[in-house]
Tab-separated table of C-alpha atoms in Angstrom:
chain	number	residue	atom	x	y	z
A	9	UNK	CA	-31.354	13.280	-89.257
A	10	UNK	CA	-32.167	13.457	-92.932
A	11	UNK	CA	-35.625	14.179	-94.374
A	12	UNK	CA	-36.609	10.523	-94.525
A	13	UNK	CA	-35.615	9.939	-90.897
A	14	UNK	CA	-37.472	13.064	-89.758
A	15	UNK	CA	-40.630	11.866	-91.502
A	16	UNK	CA	-40.191	8.463	-89.878
A	17	UNK	CA	-39.836	10.015	-86.418
A	18	UNK	CA	-42.886	12.221	-87.005
A	19	UNK	CA	-44.900	9.138	-87.900
A	20	UNK	CA	-43.673	7.347	-84.765
A	21	UNK	CA	-44.747	10.305	-82.637
A	22	UNK	CA	-48.149	10.332	-84.333
A	23	UNK	CA	-48.577	6.638	-83.532
A	24	UNK	CA	-47.449	7.265	-79.946
A	25	UNK	CA	-49.992	10.031	-79.493
A	26	UNK	CA	-52.724	7.855	-80.980
A	27	UNK	CA	-51.954	5.033	-78.546
A	28	UNK	CA	-51.885	7.352	-75.537
A	29	UNK	CA	-55.220	8.942	-76.510
A	30	UNK	CA	-56.878	5.529	-76.244
A	31	UNK	CA	-55.760	4.971	-72.643
A	32	UNK	CA	-58.491	5.140	-69.954
A	33	UNK	CA	-56.142	7.400	-67.970
A	34	UNK	CA	-53.710	8.781	-70.560
A	35	UNK	CA	-50.087	9.603	-69.932
A	36	UNK	CA	-49.256	13.269	-70.221
A	37	UNK	CA	-47.119	13.742	-73.318
A	38	UNK	CA	-44.422	16.385	-73.720
A	39	UNK	CA	-42.356	17.040	-76.853
A	40	UNK	CA	-39.103	18.808	-76.144
A	41	UNK	CA	-36.729	20.698	-78.438
A	42	UNK	CA	-38.217	19.654	-81.771
A	43	UNK	CA	-36.425	21.003	-84.805
A	44	UNK	CA	-38.307	23.211	-87.243
A	45	UNK	CA	-38.169	20.379	-89.767
A	46	UNK	CA	-39.744	17.932	-87.349
A	47	UNK	CA	-42.479	20.362	-86.318
A	48	UNK	CA	-43.258	20.974	-89.986
A	49	UNK	CA	-43.451	17.222	-90.572
A	50	UNK	CA	-45.702	16.769	-87.531
A	51	UNK	CA	-48.075	19.418	-88.849
A	52	UNK	CA	-49.044	16.984	-91.602
A	53	UNK	CA	-50.829	15.137	-88.790
A	54	UNK	CA	-52.304	18.249	-87.167
A	55	UNK	CA	-49.917	18.170	-84.201
A	56	UNK	CA	-50.672	21.780	-83.255
A	57	UNK	CA	-54.129	20.573	-82.186
A	58	UNK	CA	-52.886	17.649	-80.094
A	59	UNK	CA	-53.392	17.655	-76.322
A	60	UNK	CA	-49.680	17.678	-75.518
A	61	UNK	CA	-47.079	20.022	-74.055
A	62	UNK	CA	-44.259	21.571	-76.069
A	63	UNK	CA	-40.947	22.545	-74.469
A	64	UNK	CA	-38.575	24.419	-76.748
A	65	UNK	CA	-35.258	26.176	-76.513
A	66	UNK	CA	-33.050	24.032	-74.247
A	67	UNK	CA	-30.249	21.687	-75.196
A	68	UNK	CA	-30.864	19.198	-72.387
A	69	UNK	CA	-33.899	17.565	-70.839
A	70	UNK	CA	-32.428	18.495	-67.461
A	71	UNK	CA	-32.960	22.164	-68.356
A	72	UNK	CA	-36.719	21.615	-68.561
A	73	UNK	CA	-37.155	19.373	-65.519
A	74	UNK	CA	-35.192	18.574	-62.397
A	75	UNK	CA	-32.797	15.647	-63.027
A	76	UNK	CA	-34.085	14.026	-59.826
A	77	UNK	CA	-37.570	13.568	-61.267
A	78	UNK	CA	-36.403	12.194	-64.623
A	79	UNK	CA	-35.853	8.588	-65.699
A	80	UNK	CA	-34.199	8.143	-69.085
A	81	UNK	CA	-34.995	4.977	-71.026
A	82	UNK	CA	-31.786	3.762	-72.652
A	83	UNK	CA	-31.224	0.288	-74.160
A	84	UNK	CA	-27.651	0.402	-72.812
A	85	UNK	CA	-28.570	1.114	-69.184
A	86	UNK	CA	-27.412	-1.462	-66.603
A	87	UNK	CA	-30.610	-0.803	-64.629
A	88	UNK	CA	-33.811	-2.695	-65.418
A	89	UNK	CA	-37.213	-0.990	-65.270
A	90	UNK	CA	-39.250	-3.138	-62.884
A	91	UNK	CA	-42.081	-0.796	-61.871
A	92	UNK	CA	-43.244	2.585	-63.145
A	93	UNK	CA	-43.097	5.327	-60.533
A	94	UNK	CA	-45.998	7.803	-60.928
A	95	UNK	CA	-43.846	10.562	-59.413
A	96	UNK	CA	-41.272	10.288	-62.214
A	97	UNK	CA	-41.091	11.626	-65.752
A	98	UNK	CA	-39.972	8.960	-68.228
A	99	UNK	CA	-37.834	10.164	-71.108
A	100	UNK	CA	-37.615	8.514	-74.523
A	101	UNK	CA	-34.991	9.874	-76.893
A	102	UNK	CA	-36.486	10.843	-80.232
A	103	UNK	CA	-34.035	9.829	-82.932
A	104	UNK	CA	-34.104	7.648	-86.004
A	105	UNK	CA	-30.556	6.388	-86.464
A	106	UNK	CA	-29.761	3.241	-88.407
A	107	UNK	CA	-26.150	3.310	-87.230
A	108	UNK	CA	-26.637	4.010	-83.534
A	109	UNK	CA	-23.506	4.486	-81.472
A	110	UNK	CA	-23.580	2.156	-78.488
A	111	UNK	CA	-23.969	3.968	-75.193
A	112	UNK	CA	-24.749	7.391	-76.692
A	113	UNK	CA	-28.080	7.934	-74.909
A	114	UNK	CA	-26.727	6.402	-71.704
A	115	UNK	CA	-23.726	8.731	-71.703
A	116	UNK	CA	-25.860	11.797	-72.417
A	117	UNK	CA	-28.237	10.986	-69.552
A	118	UNK	CA	-25.419	10.170	-67.135
A	119	UNK	CA	-23.629	13.434	-67.890
A	120	UNK	CA	-26.871	15.302	-67.122
A	121	UNK	CA	-27.260	13.462	-63.808
A	122	UNK	CA	-30.375	11.586	-64.932
A	123	UNK	CA	-31.218	8.067	-63.757
A	124	UNK	CA	-31.326	5.542	-66.599
A	125	UNK	CA	-33.243	2.292	-67.043
A	126	UNK	CA	-33.928	-0.146	-69.848
A	127	UNK	CA	-36.980	-2.210	-70.673
A	128	UNK	CA	-36.730	-5.775	-69.262
A	129	UNK	CA	-36.626	-7.400	-72.689
A	130	UNK	CA	-33.729	-9.753	-71.992
A	131	UNK	CA	-35.190	-10.807	-68.653
A	132	UNK	CA	-38.544	-11.947	-70.017
A	133	UNK	CA	-37.642	-13.673	-73.282
A	134	UNK	CA	-35.287	-16.609	-73.585
A	135	UNK	CA	-34.135	-15.539	-77.038
A	136	UNK	CA	-32.160	-12.330	-77.329
A	137	UNK	CA	-34.337	-9.617	-78.816
A	138	UNK	CA	-33.268	-6.534	-80.674
A	139	UNK	CA	-33.710	-4.019	-77.868
A	140	UNK	CA	-33.388	-0.945	-80.088
A	141	UNK	CA	-37.040	-0.042	-80.593
A	142	UNK	CA	-39.049	2.650	-82.337
A	143	UNK	CA	-40.407	5.426	-80.113
A	144	UNK	CA	-43.996	4.259	-80.599
A	145	UNK	CA	-43.071	0.672	-79.718
A	146	UNK	CA	-41.519	1.812	-76.430
A	147	UNK	CA	-44.651	3.854	-75.717
A	148	UNK	CA	-46.856	0.841	-76.447
A	149	UNK	CA	-44.804	-1.323	-74.067
A	150	UNK	CA	-45.198	1.247	-71.278
A	151	UNK	CA	-48.923	1.589	-71.947
A	152	UNK	CA	-49.387	-2.180	-71.864
A	153	UNK	CA	-47.466	-2.491	-68.601
A	154	UNK	CA	-49.430	0.370	-67.051
A	155	UNK	CA	-52.698	-1.380	-67.915
A	156	UNK	CA	-51.669	-5.023	-67.387
A	157	UNK	CA	-48.949	-4.826	-64.729
A	158	UNK	CA	-47.213	-7.738	-66.448
A	159	UNK	CA	-43.953	-7.294	-68.379
A	160	UNK	CA	-44.062	-10.523	-70.437
A	161	UNK	CA	-47.574	-9.732	-71.676
A	162	UNK	CA	-46.768	-6.056	-72.200
A	163	UNK	CA	-43.737	-6.910	-74.319
A	164	UNK	CA	-45.422	-9.752	-76.172
A	165	UNK	CA	-48.269	-7.507	-77.332
A	166	UNK	CA	-46.116	-4.536	-78.336
A	167	UNK	CA	-43.033	-6.072	-79.923
A	168	UNK	CA	-43.180	-7.025	-83.605
A	169	UNK	CA	-42.337	-10.660	-84.257
A	170	UNK	CA	-39.256	-9.677	-86.255
A	171	UNK	CA	-37.827	-8.007	-83.143
A	172	UNK	CA	-37.749	-11.397	-81.426
A	173	UNK	CA	-35.258	-12.862	-83.827
A	174	UNK	CA	-31.702	-13.230	-82.649
A	175	UNK	CA	-30.512	-12.598	-86.193
A	176	UNK	CA	-31.971	-9.736	-88.223
A	177	UNK	CA	-32.167	-9.573	-91.979
A	178	UNK	CA	-28.881	-7.697	-92.299
A	179	UNK	CA	-27.143	-10.184	-90.035
A	180	UNK	CA	-28.498	-13.038	-92.142
A	181	UNK	CA	-27.101	-11.437	-95.290
A	182	UNK	CA	-23.731	-10.913	-93.610
A	183	UNK	CA	-23.582	-14.525	-92.512
A	184	UNK	CA	-24.539	-15.686	-95.985
A	185	UNK	CA	-21.669	-13.611	-97.336
A	186	UNK	CA	-19.403	-15.147	-94.717
A	187	UNK	CA	-20.403	-18.648	-95.786
A	188	UNK	CA	-19.770	-17.783	-99.445
A	189	UNK	CA	-16.324	-16.410	-98.617
A	190	UNK	CA	-15.500	-19.473	-96.555
A	191	UNK	CA	-16.570	-21.717	-99.417
A	192	UNK	CA	-14.454	-19.698	-101.858
A	193	UNK	CA	-11.522	-19.838	-99.476
A	194	UNK	CA	-11.864	-23.601	-99.084
A	195	UNK	CA	-11.788	-23.990	-102.867
A	196	UNK	CA	-8.705	-21.763	-103.049
A	197	UNK	CA	-6.937	-23.819	-100.401
A	198	UNK	CA	-7.824	-27.043	-102.185
A	199	UNK	CA	-5.838	-25.713	-105.135
A	200	UNK	CA	-2.806	-25.178	-102.946
A	201	UNK	CA	-3.120	-21.416	-102.440
A	202	UNK	CA	-3.258	-19.611	-99.100
A	203	UNK	CA	-6.439	-17.834	-98.022
A	204	UNK	CA	-7.101	-15.676	-94.970
A	205	UNK	CA	-10.866	-15.412	-94.493
A	206	UNK	CA	-10.579	-12.900	-91.643
A	207	UNK	CA	-9.123	-10.310	-93.991
A	208	UNK	CA	-12.324	-10.330	-96.021
A	209	UNK	CA	-14.981	-10.575	-93.306
A	210	UNK	CA	-16.676	-7.912	-91.165
A	211	UNK	CA	-16.380	-8.127	-87.393
A	212	UNK	CA	-19.599	-9.905	-86.434
A	213	UNK	CA	-18.949	-9.392	-82.733
A	214	UNK	CA	-18.691	-5.625	-83.008
A	215	UNK	CA	-21.710	-3.645	-81.803
A	216	UNK	CA	-20.529	-0.263	-83.078
A	217	UNK	CA	-20.489	0.953	-86.680
A	218	UNK	CA	-17.434	2.678	-88.157
A	219	UNK	CA	-16.921	6.278	-87.012
A	220	UNK	CA	-17.929	7.593	-90.431
A	221	UNK	CA	-21.403	6.073	-89.990
A	222	UNK	CA	-22.148	7.429	-86.516
A	223	UNK	CA	-24.930	9.970	-86.025
A	224	UNK	CA	-25.235	12.317	-83.033
A	225	UNK	CA	-28.156	12.153	-80.622
A	226	UNK	CA	-30.869	14.620	-81.566
A	227	UNK	CA	-32.103	17.091	-78.971
A	228	UNK	CA	-35.724	16.046	-79.286
A	229	UNK	CA	-37.017	13.817	-76.515
A	230	UNK	CA	-40.454	12.476	-75.676
A	231	UNK	CA	-41.709	12.485	-72.107
A	232	UNK	CA	-44.245	10.236	-70.488
A	233	UNK	CA	-45.077	12.604	-67.684
A	234	UNK	CA	-46.506	11.710	-64.307
A	235	UNK	CA	-50.234	11.005	-64.212
């Protein structure tokens, strides 16, 4: 992650900690494998004085805890989180990546022998939401469900309205460009020239960015430990 992304992640972790502190019975929070840059960024918020655990020095979450007690939250998991098990440790990958490779967190967890689940976003909203969420948003959803026991309400409170749109701002711009190209192509064809729109358009059905834009998963993860 670059400096801007590290600062963004640090801010998300600060917001997560703030939300957890307000719980009547707070989750136990563990930060694992933070980079020096992230720790330095977190110090702007006084993180060394937070009531959290730090786990450093391992390349995998499974090196800190037994894989059997871990549950990794991945948006690509085929398993839906229905209830929170107080005997489990819930893992949230800490990465800010605008060009996320599909399945990266799922593959990493599977290789480590860790059970994966995803938030039940698709099951509780008729419109398709963007299920790639900030760390603090995921934490807020889990807090809301812990306190309310109701997924629709937990999601409705935590998710920003823009996350409920089936078409994000970038997608809107791409489709506007598509419409412009189609209009230009129609005008070209009306003049008797051939035009192949597909040669000029991005693949709107693709969920993965080009290889040159992919970023690796960072080693930092955030745990919502057992009560």
